[in-house]
Coordinates of C-alpha atoms and ligand atoms in Angstrom, one line a residue:
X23 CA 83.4 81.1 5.8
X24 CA 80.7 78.4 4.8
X25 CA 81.6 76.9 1.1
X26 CA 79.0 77.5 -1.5
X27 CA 76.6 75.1 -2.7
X28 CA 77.4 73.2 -5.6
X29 CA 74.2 72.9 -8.0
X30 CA 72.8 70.1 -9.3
X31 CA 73.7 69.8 -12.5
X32 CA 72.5 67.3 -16.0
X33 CA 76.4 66.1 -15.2
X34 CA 75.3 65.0 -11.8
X35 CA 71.5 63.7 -12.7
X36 CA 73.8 61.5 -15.2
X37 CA 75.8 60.3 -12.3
X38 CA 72.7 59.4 -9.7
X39 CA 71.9 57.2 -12.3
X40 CA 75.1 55.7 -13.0
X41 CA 75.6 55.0 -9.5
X42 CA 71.8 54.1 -8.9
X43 CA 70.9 56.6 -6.5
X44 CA 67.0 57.7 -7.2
X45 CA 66.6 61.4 -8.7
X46 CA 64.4 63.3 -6.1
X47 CA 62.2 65.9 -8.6
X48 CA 59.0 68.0 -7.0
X49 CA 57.0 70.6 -8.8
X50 CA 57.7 74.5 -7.7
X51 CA 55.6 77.2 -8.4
X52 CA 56.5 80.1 -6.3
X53 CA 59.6 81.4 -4.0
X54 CA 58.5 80.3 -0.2
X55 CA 58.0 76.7 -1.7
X56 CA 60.8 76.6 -3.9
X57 CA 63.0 77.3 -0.3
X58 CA 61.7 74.5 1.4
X59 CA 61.9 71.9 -1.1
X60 CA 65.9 73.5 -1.8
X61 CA 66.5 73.1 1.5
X62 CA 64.7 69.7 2.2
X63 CA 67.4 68.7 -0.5
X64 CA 65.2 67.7 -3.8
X65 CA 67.4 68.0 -6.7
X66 CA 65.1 69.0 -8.8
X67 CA 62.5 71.8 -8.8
X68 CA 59.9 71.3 -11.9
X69 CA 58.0 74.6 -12.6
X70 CA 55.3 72.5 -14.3
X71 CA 52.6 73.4 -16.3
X72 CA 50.6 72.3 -13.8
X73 CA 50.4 75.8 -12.0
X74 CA 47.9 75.8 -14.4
X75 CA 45.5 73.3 -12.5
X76 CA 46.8 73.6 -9.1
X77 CA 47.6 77.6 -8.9
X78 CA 45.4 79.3 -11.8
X79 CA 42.0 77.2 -11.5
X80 CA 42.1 75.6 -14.7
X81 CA 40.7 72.4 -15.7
X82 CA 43.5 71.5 -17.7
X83 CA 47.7 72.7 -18.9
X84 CA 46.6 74.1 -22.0
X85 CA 45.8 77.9 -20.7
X86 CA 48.8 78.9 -19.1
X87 CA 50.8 81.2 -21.3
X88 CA 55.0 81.5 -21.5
X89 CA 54.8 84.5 -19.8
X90 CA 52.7 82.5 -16.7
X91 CA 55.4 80.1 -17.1
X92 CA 58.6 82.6 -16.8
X93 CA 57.3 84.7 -13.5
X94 CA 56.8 81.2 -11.9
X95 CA 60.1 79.9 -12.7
X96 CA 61.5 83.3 -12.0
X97 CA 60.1 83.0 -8.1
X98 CA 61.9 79.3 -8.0
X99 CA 65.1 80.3 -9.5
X100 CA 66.0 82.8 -6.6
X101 CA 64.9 80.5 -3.9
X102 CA 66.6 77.6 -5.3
X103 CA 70.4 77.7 -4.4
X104 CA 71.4 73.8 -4.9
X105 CA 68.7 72.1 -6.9
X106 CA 68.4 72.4 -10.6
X107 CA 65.4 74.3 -12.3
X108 CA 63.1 73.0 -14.9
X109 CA 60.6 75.0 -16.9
X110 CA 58.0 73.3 -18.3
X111 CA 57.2 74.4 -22.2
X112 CA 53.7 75.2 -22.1
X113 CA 50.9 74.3 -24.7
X114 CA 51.3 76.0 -28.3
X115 CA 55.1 77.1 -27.3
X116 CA 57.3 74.2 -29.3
X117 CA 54.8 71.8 -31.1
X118 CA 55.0 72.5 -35.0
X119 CA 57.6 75.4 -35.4
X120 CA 61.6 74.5 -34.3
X121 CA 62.4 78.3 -34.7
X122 CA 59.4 79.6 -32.2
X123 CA 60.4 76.8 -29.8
X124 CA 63.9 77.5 -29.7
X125 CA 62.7 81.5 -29.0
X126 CA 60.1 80.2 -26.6
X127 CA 62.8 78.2 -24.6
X128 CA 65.4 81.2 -24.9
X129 CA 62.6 83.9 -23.5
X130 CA 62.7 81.2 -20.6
X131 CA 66.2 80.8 -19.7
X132 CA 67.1 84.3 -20.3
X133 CA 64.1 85.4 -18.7
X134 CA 63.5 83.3 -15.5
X135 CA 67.1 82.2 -15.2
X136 CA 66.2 78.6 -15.2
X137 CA 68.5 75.7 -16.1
X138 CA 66.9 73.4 -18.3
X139 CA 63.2 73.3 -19.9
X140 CA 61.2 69.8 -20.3
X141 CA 58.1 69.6 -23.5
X142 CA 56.1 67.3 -24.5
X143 CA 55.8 64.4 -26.9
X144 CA 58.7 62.3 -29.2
X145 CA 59.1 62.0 -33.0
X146 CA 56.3 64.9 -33.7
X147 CA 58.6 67.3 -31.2
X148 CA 62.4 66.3 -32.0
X149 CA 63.2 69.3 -34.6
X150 CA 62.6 71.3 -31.6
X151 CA 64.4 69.1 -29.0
X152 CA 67.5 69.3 -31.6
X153 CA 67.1 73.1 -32.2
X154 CA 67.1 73.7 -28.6
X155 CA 69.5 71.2 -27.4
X156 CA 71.7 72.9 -30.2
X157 CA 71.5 76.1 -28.6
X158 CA 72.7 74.4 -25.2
X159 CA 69.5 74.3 -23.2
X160 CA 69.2 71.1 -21.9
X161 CA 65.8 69.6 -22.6
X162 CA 64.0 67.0 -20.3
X163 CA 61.6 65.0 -22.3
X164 CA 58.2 63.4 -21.1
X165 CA 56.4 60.6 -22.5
X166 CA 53.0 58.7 -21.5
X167 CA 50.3 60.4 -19.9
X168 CA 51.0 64.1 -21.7
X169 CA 48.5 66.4 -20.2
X170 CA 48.6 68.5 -22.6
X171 CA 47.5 66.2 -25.6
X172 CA 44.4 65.2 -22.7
X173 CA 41.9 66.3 -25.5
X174 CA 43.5 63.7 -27.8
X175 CA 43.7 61.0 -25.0
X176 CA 40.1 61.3 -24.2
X177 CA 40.9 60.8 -20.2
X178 CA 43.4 60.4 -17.7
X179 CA 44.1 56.7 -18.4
X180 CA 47.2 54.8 -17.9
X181 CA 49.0 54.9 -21.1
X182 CA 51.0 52.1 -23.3
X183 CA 48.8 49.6 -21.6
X184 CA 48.1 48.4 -25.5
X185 CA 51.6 46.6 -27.3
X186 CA 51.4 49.2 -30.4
X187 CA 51.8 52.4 -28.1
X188 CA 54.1 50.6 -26.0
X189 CA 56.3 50.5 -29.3
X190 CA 55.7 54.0 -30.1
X191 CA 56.6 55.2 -26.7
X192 CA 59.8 53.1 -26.9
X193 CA 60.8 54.8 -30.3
X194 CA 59.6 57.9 -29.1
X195 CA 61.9 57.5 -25.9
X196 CA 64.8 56.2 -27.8
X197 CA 64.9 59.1 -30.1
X198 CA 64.7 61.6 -28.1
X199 CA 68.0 60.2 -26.3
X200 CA 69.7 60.9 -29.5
X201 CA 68.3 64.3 -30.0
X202 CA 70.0 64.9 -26.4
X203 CA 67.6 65.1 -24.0
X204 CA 69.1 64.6 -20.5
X205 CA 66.5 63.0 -18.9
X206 CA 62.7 61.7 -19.4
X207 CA 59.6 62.3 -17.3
X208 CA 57.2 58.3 -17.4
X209 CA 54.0 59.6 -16.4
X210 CA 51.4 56.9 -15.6
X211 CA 52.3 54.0 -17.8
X212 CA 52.8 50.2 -16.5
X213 CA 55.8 49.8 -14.8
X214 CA 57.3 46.7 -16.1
X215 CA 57.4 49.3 -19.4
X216 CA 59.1 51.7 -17.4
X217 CA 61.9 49.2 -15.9
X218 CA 62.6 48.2 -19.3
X219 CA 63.1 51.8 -20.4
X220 CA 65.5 52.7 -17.3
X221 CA 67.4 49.9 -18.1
X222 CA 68.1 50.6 -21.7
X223 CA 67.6 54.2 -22.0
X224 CA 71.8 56.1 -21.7
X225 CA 69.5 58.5 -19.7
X226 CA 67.9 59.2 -16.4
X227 CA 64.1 58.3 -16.1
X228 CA 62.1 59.9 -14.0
X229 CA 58.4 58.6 -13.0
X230 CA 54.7 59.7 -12.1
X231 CA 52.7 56.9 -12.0
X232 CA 55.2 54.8 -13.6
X233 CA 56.6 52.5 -10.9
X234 CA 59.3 51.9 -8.4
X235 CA 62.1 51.2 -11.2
X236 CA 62.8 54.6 -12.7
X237 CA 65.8 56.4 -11.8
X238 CA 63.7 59.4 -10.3
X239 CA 60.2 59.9 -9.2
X240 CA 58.5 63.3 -9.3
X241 CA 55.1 64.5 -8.2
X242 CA 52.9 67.3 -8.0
X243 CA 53.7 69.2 -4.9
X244 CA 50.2 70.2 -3.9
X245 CA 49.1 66.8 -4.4
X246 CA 51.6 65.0 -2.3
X247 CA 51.1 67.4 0.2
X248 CA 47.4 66.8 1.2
X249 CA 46.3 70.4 -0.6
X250 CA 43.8 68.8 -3.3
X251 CA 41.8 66.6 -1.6
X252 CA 40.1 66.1 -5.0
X253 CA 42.4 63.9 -7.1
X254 CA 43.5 60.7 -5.4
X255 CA 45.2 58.6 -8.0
X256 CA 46.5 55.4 -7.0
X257 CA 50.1 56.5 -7.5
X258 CA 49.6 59.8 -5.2
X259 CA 50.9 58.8 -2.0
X260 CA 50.2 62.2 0.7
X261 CA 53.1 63.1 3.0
X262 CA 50.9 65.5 4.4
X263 CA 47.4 66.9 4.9
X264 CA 47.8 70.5 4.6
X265 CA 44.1 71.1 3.9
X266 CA 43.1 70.2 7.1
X267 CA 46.0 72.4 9.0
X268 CA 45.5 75.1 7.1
X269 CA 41.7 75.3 7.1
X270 CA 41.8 74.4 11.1
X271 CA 43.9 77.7 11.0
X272 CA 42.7 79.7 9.2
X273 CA 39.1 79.3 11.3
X274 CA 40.7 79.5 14.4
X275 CA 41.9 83.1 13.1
X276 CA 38.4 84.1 11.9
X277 CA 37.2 83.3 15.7
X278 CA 39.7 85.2 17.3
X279 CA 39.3 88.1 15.1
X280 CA 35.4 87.6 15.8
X281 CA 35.4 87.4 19.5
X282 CA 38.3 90.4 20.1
X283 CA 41.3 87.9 21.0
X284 CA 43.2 88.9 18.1
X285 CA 45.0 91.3 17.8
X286 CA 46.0 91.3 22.2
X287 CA 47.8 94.0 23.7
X288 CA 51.0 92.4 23.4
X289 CA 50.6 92.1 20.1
X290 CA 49.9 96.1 19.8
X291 CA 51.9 99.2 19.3
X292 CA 52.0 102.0 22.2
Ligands
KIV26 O1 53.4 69.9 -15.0 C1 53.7 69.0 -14.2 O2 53.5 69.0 -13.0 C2 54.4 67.8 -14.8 C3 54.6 66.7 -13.9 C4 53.3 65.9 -13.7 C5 55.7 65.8 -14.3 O3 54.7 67.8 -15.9

């Protein structure tokens, strides 16, 4: 009888980084990718607000609603049998009210069956990292380059270049340790900042944009994959150019259906 996987756990994130070993995270949006990244061994699948740009169409994060959020991390929950789950808050969910957040992040785990949610933000969103943490949903933070504040940022540029943020995002990562967040997301700020943090910070960091020194790296799955040929950061490095294979397939399809090769007798019913 084959023994049963044993799932990634906070406990074990907390251990990678003890014994320096980098956190694998990838974003997840839907069951037959979910599968692959499970069994390529990622530990962790993000369902990120990102399936709001990459799967709905939308310009930015801020449209997709908690019930978006729950059927997509519903789909990676049942395909994911070792890696851990995180569902990504979405816009207007936590920020302002500790009682709707801790509701929002319930609806989620009860909902989708997913182990752990990550939000947005530090000092302005630690009443709800401490109501939720308090109910026993581990929360991963993320810090730097928020999409979801875009508006307020102006643009996608690297953030705590300037020494004032870099103190706020210090604070703001420091705090929401002690609130008991299990881990951090770095996205796009200077890595020598980001060292620093994974040094000092008692939890795992995990980076987008934010250097080789953080205890995990995480990217956007269609990105990394060659899918969106559109956005070519200088921290996006492709593993893969799916455009191009899929497109190539897809019009060799449309010829064969064009000139009568497809469907063949073989591939017929008598
Ligand atoms: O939504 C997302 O994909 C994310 C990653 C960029 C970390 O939050």
């Amino acid at each position: 009888m084959e023994g049963k996987v044993k799932r990634i756990t906070t406990r074990t994130l907390a251990e990678m980084k003890a014994r320096h070993e980098p956190i694998t995270m990838l974003t997840a949006y839907d069951y037959t990718f979910a599968r692959l990244l499970d069994e390529a061994g990622i530990e962790v699948l993000l369902v990120g607000d990102s399936a709001s740009n990459v799967i709905a169409g939308h310009e930015t994060t801020l449209p997709i609603t908690l019930e978006q959020m729950i059927y997509h991390g519903s789909a990676v929950v049942r395909a994911a049998k070792r890696a851990m789950v995180v569902v990504d808050m979405p816009f207007g969910s936590y920020q302002g009210d500790s009682k709707a957040a801790l509701h929002a992040a319930i609806r989620i785990m009860k909902e989708s069956g997913a182990h752990a949610v990550k939000l947005e933000g530090g000092q302005a969103v630690l009443d709800s990292v401490r109501r939720i943490v308090s109910a026993g949903i581990p929360v991963m933070g993320h810090l730097g380059l928020t999409p979801q504040s875009i508006y307020q940022f102006g643009g996608y540029r690297v953030r705590a270049k300037d020494p004032a943020e870099a103190i706020k995002l210090r604070e703001d990562a420091r705090l929401l340790a002690e609130a008991g967040a299990f881990a951090l997301v770095l996205e796009k700020v200077p890595a020598r900042l980001a060292k620093d943090l994974s040094e000092h910070l008692p939890i795992p960091t995990i980076g987008i944009g934010a250097g080789p020194y953080c205890d995990g790296q995480v990217l956007v799955l269609h990105d990394m994959l060659g899918l969106n040929k559109d956005f070519s950061p200088r921290f996006l490095r492709r593993y893969a150019d799916l455009a191009e294979t899929v497109k190539a397939a897809c019009t060799r399809y449309f010829q064969d259906v064009k000139n009568r090769d497809f469907p063949s007798l073989e591939e017929s019913y008598e």
